[in-house]
Coordinates of C-alpha atoms in Angstrom, one line a residue:
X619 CA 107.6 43.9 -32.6
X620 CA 110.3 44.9 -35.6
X621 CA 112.3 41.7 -36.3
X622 CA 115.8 41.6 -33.5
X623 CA 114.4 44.6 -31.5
X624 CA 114.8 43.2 -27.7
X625 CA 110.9 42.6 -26.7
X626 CA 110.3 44.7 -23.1
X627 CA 108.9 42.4 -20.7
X628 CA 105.5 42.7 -19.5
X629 CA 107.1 41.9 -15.7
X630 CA 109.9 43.0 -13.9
X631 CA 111.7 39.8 -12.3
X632 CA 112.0 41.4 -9.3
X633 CA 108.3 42.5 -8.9
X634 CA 106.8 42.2 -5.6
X635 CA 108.8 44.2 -3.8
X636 CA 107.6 48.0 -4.0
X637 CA 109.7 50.6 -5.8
X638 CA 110.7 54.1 -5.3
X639 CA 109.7 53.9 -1.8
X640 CA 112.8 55.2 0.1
X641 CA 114.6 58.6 0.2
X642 CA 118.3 59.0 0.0
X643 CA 118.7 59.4 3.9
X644 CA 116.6 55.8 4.3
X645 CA 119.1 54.2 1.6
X646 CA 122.1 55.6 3.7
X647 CA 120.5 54.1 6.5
X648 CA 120.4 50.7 5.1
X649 CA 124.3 51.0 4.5
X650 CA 124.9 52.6 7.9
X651 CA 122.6 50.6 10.3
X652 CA 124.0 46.9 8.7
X653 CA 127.2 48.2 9.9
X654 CA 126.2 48.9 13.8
X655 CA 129.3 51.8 13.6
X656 CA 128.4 52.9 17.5
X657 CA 128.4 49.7 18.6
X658 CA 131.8 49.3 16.6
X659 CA 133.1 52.6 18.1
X660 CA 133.0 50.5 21.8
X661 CA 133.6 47.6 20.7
X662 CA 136.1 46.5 18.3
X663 CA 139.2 48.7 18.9
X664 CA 139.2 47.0 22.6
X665 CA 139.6 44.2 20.2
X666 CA 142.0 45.1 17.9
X667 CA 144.4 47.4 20.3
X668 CA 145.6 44.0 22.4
X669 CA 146.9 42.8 19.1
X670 CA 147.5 45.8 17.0
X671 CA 149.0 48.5 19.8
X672 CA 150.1 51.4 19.1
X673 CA 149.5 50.8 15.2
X674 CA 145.4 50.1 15.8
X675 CA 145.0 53.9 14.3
X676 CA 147.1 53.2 11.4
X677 CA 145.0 49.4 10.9
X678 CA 141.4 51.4 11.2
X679 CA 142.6 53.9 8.7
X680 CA 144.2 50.9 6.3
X681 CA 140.5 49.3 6.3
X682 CA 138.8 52.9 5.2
X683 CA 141.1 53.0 2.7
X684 CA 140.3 49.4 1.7
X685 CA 136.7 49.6 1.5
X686 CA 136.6 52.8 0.2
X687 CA 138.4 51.2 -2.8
X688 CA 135.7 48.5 -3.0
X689 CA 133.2 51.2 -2.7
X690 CA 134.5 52.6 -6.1
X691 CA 134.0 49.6 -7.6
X692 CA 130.6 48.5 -6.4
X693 CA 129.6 52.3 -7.8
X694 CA 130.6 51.1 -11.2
X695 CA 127.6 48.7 -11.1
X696 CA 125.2 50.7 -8.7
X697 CA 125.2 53.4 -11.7
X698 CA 123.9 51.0 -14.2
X699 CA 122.2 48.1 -12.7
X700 CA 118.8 48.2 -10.0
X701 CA 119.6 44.6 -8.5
X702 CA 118.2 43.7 -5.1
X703 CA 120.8 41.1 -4.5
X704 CA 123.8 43.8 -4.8
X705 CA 126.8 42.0 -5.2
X706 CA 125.6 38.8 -6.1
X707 CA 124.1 39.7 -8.9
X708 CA 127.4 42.0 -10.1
X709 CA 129.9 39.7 -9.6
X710 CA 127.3 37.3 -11.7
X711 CA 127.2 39.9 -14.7
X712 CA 131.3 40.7 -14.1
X713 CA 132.4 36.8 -14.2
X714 CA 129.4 34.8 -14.9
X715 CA 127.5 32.1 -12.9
X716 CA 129.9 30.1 -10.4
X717 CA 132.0 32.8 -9.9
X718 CA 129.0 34.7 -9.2
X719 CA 127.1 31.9 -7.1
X720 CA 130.1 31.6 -5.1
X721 CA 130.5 35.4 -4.3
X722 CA 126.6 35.5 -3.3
X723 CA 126.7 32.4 -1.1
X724 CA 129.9 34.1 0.5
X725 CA 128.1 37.2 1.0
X726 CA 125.1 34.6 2.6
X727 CA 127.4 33.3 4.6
X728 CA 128.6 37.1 5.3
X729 CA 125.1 38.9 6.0
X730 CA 123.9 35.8 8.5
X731 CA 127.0 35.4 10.9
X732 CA 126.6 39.4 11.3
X733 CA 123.2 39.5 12.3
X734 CA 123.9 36.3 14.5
X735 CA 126.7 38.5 16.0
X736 CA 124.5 41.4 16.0
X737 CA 121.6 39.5 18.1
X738 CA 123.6 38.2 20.5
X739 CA 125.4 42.0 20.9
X740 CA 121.6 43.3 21.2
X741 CA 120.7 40.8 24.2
X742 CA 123.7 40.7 25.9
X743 CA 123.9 44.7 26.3
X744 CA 120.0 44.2 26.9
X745 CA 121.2 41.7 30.0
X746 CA 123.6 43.9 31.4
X747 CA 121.1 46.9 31.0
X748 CA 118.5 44.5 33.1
X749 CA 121.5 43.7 35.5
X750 CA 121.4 46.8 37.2
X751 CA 117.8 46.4 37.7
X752 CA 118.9 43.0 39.7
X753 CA 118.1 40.7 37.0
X754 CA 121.0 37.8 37.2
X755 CA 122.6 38.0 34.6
X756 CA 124.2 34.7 32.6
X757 CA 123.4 32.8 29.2
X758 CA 119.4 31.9 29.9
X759 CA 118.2 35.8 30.2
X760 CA 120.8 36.1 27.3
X761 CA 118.7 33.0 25.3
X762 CA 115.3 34.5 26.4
X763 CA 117.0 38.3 25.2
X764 CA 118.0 37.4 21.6
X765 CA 114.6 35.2 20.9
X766 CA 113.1 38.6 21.8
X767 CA 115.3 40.5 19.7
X768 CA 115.0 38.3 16.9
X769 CA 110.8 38.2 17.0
X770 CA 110.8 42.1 17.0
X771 CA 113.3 42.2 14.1
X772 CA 111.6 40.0 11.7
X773 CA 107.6 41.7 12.8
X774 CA 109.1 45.3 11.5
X775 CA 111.0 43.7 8.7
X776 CA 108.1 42.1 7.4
X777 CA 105.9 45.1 7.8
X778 CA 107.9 46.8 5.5
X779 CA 110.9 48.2 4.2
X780 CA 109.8 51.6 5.1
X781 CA 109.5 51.4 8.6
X782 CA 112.1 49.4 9.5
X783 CA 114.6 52.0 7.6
X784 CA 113.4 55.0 9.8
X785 CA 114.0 53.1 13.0
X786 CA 117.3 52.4 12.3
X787 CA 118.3 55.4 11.0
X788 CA 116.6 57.2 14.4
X789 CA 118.5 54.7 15.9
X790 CA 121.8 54.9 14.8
X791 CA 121.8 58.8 15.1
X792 CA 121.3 58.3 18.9
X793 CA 123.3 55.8 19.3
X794 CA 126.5 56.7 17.5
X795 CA 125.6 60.4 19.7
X796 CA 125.8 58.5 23.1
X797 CA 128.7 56.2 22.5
X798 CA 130.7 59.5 21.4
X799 CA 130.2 61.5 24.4
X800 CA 130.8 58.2 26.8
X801 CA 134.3 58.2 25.0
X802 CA 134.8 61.4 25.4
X803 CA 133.9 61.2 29.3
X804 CA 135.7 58.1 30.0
X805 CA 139.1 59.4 27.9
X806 CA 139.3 62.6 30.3
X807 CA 138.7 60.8 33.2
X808 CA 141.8 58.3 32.4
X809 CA 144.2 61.4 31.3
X810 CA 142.8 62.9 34.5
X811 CA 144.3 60.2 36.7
X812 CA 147.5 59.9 35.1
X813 CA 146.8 57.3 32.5
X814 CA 149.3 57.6 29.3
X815 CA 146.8 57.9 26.5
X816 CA 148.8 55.5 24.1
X817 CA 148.8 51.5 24.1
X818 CA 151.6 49.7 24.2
X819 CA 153.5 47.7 20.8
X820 CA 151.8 45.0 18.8
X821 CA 152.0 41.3 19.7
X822 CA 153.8 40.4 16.3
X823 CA 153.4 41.0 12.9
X824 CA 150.7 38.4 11.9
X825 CA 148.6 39.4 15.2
X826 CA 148.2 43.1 12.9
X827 CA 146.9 40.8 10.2
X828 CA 144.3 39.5 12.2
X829 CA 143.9 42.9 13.9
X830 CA 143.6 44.1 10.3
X831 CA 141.0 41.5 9.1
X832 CA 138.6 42.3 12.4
X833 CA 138.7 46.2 11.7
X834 CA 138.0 45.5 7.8
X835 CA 134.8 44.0 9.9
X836 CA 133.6 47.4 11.2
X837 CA 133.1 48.3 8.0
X838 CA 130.8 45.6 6.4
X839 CA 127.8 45.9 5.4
X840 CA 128.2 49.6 3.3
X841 CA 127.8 47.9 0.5
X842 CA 123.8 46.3 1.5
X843 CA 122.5 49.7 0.4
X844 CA 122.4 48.2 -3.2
X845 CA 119.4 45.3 -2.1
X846 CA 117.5 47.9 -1.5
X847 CA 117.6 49.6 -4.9
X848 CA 114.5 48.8 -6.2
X849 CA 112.3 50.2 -3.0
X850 CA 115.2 53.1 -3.3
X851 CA 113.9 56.7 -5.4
X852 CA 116.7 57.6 -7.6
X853 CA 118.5 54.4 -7.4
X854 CA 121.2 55.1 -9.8
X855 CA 121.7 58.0 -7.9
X856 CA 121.3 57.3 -3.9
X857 CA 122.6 53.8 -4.0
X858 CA 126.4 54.3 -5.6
X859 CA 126.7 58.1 -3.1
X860 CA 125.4 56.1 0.1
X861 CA 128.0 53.4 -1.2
X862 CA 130.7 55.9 -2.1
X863 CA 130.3 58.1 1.2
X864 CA 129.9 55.5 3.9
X865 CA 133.4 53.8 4.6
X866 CA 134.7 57.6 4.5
X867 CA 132.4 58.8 7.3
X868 CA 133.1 55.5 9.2
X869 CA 137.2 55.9 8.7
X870 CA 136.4 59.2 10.2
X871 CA 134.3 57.8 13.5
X872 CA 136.5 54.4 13.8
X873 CA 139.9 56.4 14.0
X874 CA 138.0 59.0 16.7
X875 CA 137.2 56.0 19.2
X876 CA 140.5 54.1 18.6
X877 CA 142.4 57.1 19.7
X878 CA 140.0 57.5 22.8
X879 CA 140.4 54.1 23.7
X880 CA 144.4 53.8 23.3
X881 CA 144.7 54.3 27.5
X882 CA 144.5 50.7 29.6
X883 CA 141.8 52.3 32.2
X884 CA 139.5 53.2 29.2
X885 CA 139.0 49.6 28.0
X886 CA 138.7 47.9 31.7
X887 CA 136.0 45.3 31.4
X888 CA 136.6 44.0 28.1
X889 CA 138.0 40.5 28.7
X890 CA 133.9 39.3 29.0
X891 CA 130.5 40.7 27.9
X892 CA 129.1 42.9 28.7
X893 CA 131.6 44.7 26.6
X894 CA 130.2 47.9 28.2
X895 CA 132.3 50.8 28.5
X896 CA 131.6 51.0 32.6
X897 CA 132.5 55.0 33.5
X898 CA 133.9 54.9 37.2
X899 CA 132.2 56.7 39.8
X900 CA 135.0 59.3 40.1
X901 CA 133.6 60.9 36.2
X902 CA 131.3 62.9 38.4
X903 CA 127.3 62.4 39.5
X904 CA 126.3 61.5 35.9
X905 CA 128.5 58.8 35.2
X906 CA 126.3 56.3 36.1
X907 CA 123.3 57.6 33.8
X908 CA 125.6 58.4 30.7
X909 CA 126.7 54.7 31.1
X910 CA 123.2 53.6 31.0
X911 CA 122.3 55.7 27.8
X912 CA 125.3 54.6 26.3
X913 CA 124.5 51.0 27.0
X914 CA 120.9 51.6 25.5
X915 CA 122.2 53.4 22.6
X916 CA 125.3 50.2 21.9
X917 CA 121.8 47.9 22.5
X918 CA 119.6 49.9 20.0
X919 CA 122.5 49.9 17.2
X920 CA 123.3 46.2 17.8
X921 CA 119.1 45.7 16.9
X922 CA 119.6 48.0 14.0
X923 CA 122.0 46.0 12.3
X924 CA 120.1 43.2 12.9
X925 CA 117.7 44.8 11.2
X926 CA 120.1 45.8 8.0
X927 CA 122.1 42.5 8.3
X928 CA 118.9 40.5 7.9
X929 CA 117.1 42.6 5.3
X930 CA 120.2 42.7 3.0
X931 CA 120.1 39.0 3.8
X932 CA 116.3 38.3 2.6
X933 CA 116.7 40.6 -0.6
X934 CA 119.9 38.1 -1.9
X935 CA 117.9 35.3 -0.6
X936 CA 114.5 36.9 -2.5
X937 CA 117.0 37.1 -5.2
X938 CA 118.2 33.3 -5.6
X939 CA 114.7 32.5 -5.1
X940 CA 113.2 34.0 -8.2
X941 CA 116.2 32.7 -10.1
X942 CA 115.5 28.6 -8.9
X943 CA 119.1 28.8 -7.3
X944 CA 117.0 27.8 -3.7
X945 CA 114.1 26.6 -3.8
X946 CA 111.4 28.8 -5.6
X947 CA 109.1 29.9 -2.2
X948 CA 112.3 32.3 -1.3
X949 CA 111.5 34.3 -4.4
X950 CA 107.6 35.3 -2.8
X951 CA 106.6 38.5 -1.3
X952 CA 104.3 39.5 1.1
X953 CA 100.6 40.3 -0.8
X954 CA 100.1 43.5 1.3
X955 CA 103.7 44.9 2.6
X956 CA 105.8 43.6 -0.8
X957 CA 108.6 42.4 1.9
X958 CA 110.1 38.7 1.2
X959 CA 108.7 37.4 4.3
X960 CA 109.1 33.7 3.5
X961 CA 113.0 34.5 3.3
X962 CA 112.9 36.6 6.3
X963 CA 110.8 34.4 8.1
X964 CA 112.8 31.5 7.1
X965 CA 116.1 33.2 8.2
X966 CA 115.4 34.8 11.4
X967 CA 114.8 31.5 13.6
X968 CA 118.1 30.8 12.4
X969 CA 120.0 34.0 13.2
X970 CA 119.0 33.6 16.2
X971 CA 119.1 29.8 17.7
X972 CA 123.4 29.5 16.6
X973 CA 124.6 32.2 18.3
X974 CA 122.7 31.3 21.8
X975 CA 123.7 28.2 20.7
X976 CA 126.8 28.6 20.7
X977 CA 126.8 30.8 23.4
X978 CA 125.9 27.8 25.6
X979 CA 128.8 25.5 24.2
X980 CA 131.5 28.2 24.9
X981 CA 130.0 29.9 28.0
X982 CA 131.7 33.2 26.9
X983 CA 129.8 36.1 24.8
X984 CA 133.3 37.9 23.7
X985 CA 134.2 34.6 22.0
X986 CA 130.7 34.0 20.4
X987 CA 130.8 37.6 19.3
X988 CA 134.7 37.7 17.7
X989 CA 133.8 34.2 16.6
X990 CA 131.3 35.1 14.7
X991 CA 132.8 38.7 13.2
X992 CA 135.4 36.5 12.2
X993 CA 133.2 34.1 10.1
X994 CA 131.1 37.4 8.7
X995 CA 135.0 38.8 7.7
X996 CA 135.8 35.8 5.5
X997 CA 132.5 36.0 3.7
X998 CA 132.4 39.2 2.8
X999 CA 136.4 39.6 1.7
X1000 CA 135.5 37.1 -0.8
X1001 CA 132.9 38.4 -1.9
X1002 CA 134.5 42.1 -2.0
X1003 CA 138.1 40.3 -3.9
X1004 CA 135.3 38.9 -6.7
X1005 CA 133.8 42.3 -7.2
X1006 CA 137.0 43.8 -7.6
X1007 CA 138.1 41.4 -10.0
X1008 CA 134.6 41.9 -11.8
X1009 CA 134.6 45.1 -12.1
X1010 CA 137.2 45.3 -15.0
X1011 CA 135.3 42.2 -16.4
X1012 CA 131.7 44.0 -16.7
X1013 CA 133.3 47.3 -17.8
X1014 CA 135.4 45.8 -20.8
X1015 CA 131.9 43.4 -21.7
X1016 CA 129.8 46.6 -21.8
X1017 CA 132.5 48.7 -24.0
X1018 CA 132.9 51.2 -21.0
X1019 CA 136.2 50.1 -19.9
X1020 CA 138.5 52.8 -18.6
X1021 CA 142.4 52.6 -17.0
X1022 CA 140.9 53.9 -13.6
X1023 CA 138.5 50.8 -12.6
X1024 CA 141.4 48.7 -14.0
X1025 CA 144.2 50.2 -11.6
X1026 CA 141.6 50.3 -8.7
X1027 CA 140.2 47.2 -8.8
X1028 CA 143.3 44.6 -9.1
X1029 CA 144.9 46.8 -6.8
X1030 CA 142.3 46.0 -4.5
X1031 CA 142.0 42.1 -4.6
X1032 CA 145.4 41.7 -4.6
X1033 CA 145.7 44.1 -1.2
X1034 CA 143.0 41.8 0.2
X1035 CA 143.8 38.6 -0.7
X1036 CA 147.4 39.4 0.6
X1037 CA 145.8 40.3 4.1
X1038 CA 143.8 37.1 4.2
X1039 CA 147.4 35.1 3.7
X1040 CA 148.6 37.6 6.7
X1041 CA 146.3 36.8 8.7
X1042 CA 146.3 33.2 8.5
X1043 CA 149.8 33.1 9.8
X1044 CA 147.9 34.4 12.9
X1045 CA 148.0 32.0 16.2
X1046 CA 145.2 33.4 17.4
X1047 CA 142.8 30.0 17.7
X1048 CA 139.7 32.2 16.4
X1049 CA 141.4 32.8 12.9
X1050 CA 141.6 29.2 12.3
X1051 CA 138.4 28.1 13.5
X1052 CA 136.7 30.7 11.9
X1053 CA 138.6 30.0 8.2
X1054 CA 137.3 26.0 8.8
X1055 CA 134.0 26.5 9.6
X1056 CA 133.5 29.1 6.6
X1057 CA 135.4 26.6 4.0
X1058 CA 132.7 24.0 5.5
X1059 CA 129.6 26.2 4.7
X1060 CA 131.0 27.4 1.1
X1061 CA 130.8 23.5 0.9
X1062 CA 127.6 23.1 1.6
X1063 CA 127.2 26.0 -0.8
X1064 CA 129.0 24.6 -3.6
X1065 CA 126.6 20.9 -2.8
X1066 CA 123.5 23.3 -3.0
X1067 CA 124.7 25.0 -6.4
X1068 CA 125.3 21.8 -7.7
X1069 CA 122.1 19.7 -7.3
X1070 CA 119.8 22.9 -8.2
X1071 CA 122.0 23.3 -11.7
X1072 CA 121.4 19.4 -11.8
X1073 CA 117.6 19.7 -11.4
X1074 CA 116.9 22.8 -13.1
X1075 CA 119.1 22.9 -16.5
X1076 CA 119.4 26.1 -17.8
X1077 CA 120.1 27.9 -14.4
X1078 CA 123.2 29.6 -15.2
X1079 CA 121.2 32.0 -17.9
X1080 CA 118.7 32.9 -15.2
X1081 CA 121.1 34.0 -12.5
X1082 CA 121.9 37.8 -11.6
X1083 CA 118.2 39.5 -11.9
X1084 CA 117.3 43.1 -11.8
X1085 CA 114.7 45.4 -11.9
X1086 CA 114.1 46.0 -15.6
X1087 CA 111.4 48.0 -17.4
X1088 CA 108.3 46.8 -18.4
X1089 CA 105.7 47.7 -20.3
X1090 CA 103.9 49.3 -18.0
X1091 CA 107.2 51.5 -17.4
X1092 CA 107.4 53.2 -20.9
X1093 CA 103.5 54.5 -20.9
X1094 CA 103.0 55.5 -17.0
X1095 CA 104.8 57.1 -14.1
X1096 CA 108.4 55.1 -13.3
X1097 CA 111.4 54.9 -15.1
X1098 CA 114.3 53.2 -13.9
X1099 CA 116.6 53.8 -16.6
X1100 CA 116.1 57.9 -15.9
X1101 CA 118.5 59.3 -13.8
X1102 CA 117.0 62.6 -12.1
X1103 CA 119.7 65.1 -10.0

């Protein structure tokens, strides 16, 4: 080696998990599937329209915008970096360790309450599916339903990246086709009898704030493409145009099912799960069978962001792991399917024991579910105000800085951080329960940063890993740094 010339490393620190093993269309699946958009379509703008009104269109297309925005600036570090941990490890390289730690434990935080919220909306659809079989429905088959849901999850996980990417994409195609033409059926049914197809005013200002926070909801996730940008081919490529394209095509779907919903009759049933979009009898001989596929398809997409919740989950986990910030058995992969399965193994029993936990302290599904969405919000508009603000940061470090990621990216923080003050001024009981039980876990985050610096010095200078070349790299088949259109 010549005297100050960088040595190459003779191992990536991401190795283990298996590179250039999934096509642009499985990458967009990973962003598209850890956002459950069908299940969204039926879901959240009943939520949003009691407390938005008329102005739940204008809210869903003021969260495209948003994350659209945040997209941009994610791209800035999906074009130059291959890191499995996505925005952890960006916001690390933007602002440095605790800023970074704190953005990544955020996103934790984020990632976990969405595939709790996720299981329990895969067994309680599953429940109601089983109800019309004469199953009783009520919190047990719910319980028995989501430990189901959660063992199926973590054996396709764990058998690899792959496989689990197909089936959601599969998934999401048929489900996102169903929900669609339920709405479709179940808006000219309502017009048919008269119904006015608009909602009524908002509740108050700060109840749009809130409203606003749950729709930015429906969006995240887009971003979890980037932890799989190692297994990804072309990952400078795929990763920043799944990224870039996703919120777009979501605003597009989001604002189609708002407007189908905006009649009262369309969103009867919504005040307790099921959260099923019931089609009456009167839509004709088959009402009852679209309902059912519908329900199947809202049950399937629910799994499928299960699926991409968790995986993005295990890859920042993997992540951490190799770095020391948790404990070192986090960073291991599977000797035959290169899947972290001691992190996905580790988190699954989890996701699913607090949300039928929970479900059993509350006795109501719809407020275990916005509960939840509401704790998943807060972690990842953190973590999306960070990356903003980092953006700006790693451009300037690197000599790349330009005027646009500088406009772009404070405008963005300072639009969300401005919607998390408006939506704390929010009565609704949710909002503040959800803010103090995510303060308490970034607690528990900052204790957990704070003894692993303590044990391991030097942690700081290990944190925000990638997939680097190696040796290997420069004399045989794969390089990363080679951007192929």
């Amino acid at each position: 080696m010549v005297s100050g010339t960088p040595r190459i490393r003779s191992r990536s620190p991401v190795a283990g998990l298996e590179r250039a093993r999934l096509s642009f269309v499985q990458v967009l699946g990973q962003s598209v599937s850890a956002v459950a958009p069908s299940a969204v379509m039926v879901t959240l703008p009943a939520l949003v329209i009691p407390d938005a009104g008329r102005a739940t269109i204008a809210v869903f297309v003021a969260a495209a915008i948003l994350m659209t925005a945040v997209g941009y600036c994610i791209g800035q570090f999906a074009t130059r970096m291959v890191a499995v941990s996505g925005l952890y490890s960006y916001i690390v390289k933007g602002l440095g360790a605790v800023p970074g730690f704190g953005g990544g434990w955020s996103l934790l935080v984020g990632y976990a309450a969405a595939a709790m919220a996720s299981t329990l909306g895969a067994a309680s659809y599953l429940a109601a599916l089983l109800g019309r079989v004469g199953l009783p429905a009520g919190s047990p088959l719910i319980a028995v339903l989501a430990a189901i849901v959660g063992l199926l999850a973590l054996l396709l996980m764990v058998r690899g990246v792959q496989l689990s990417a197909r089936i959601m994409l599969a998934i999401e195609v048929f489900a996102i086709v169903a929900a669609s033409a339920a709405l479709v059926v179940a808006f000219v049914q309502s017009v048919r009898e008269g119904a006015t197809p608009s909602a009524g005013g908002a509740k108050s200002g700060s109840a749009v704030g809130f409203a606003l926070l749950l729709a930015i909801t429906s969006f995240v996730g887009f971003e979890s493409a980037g932890t799989v940008a190692r297994e990804a081919r072309n990952p400078f490529v795929a990763v920043p145009r799944a990224i870039r394209w996703t919120p777009i095509a979501l605003g597009v779907l989001y604002v189609f099912a708002a407007a189908l919903q905006l009649p009262e009759p369309v969103r009867q049933g919504v005040d307790s799960l099921p959260i099923v979009l019931t089609l009456p009898d009167t839509s004709g001989a088959g009402s009852s069978t679209l309902s059912i596929v519908m329900e199947l398809g809202i049950s399937a997409s629910w799994f499928a962001c299960v699926l991409g919740s968790t995986t993005a989950l295990s890859r920042t986990l993997f992540a951490m792991g190799r770095e020391g910030v948790v404990p070192n058995v986090f960073g291991r992969t599977h000797h035959r399917f290169h899947t972290p399965h001691v992190a996905l193994t580790a988190a699954m029993p989890v996701v699913v024991a607090v949300p039928v936990f929970y479900l059993f302290v509350s006795g109501s599904s719809r407020d275990v579910l916005i509960g939840l969405l509401a704790v998943s919000a807060h972690g990842y508009v953190l973590a999306y105000v960070l990356l903003c603000v980092a953006t700006p940061a790693f451009l300037r470090r690197i000599g790349e800085l330009t005027r646009l990621p500088v406009i772009v990216g404070v405008l963005t923080a300072t639009a969300m951080v401005a919607l998390v003050g408006w939506a704390a001024f929010s009565r609704t009981y949710v909002a503040g329960a959800a803010t103090a039980v995510y303060l308490f876990l970034m607690l528990v985050g900052a204790a957990v940063f704070a003894i692993r610096a303590r044990r391991s010095p030097g942690i700081e200078e290990r944190m925000g890993v990638y997939d680097e070349a190696v040796a290997e790299d420069l004399l045989v088949r794969y390089r990363p740094w080679e951007v192929r259109r």
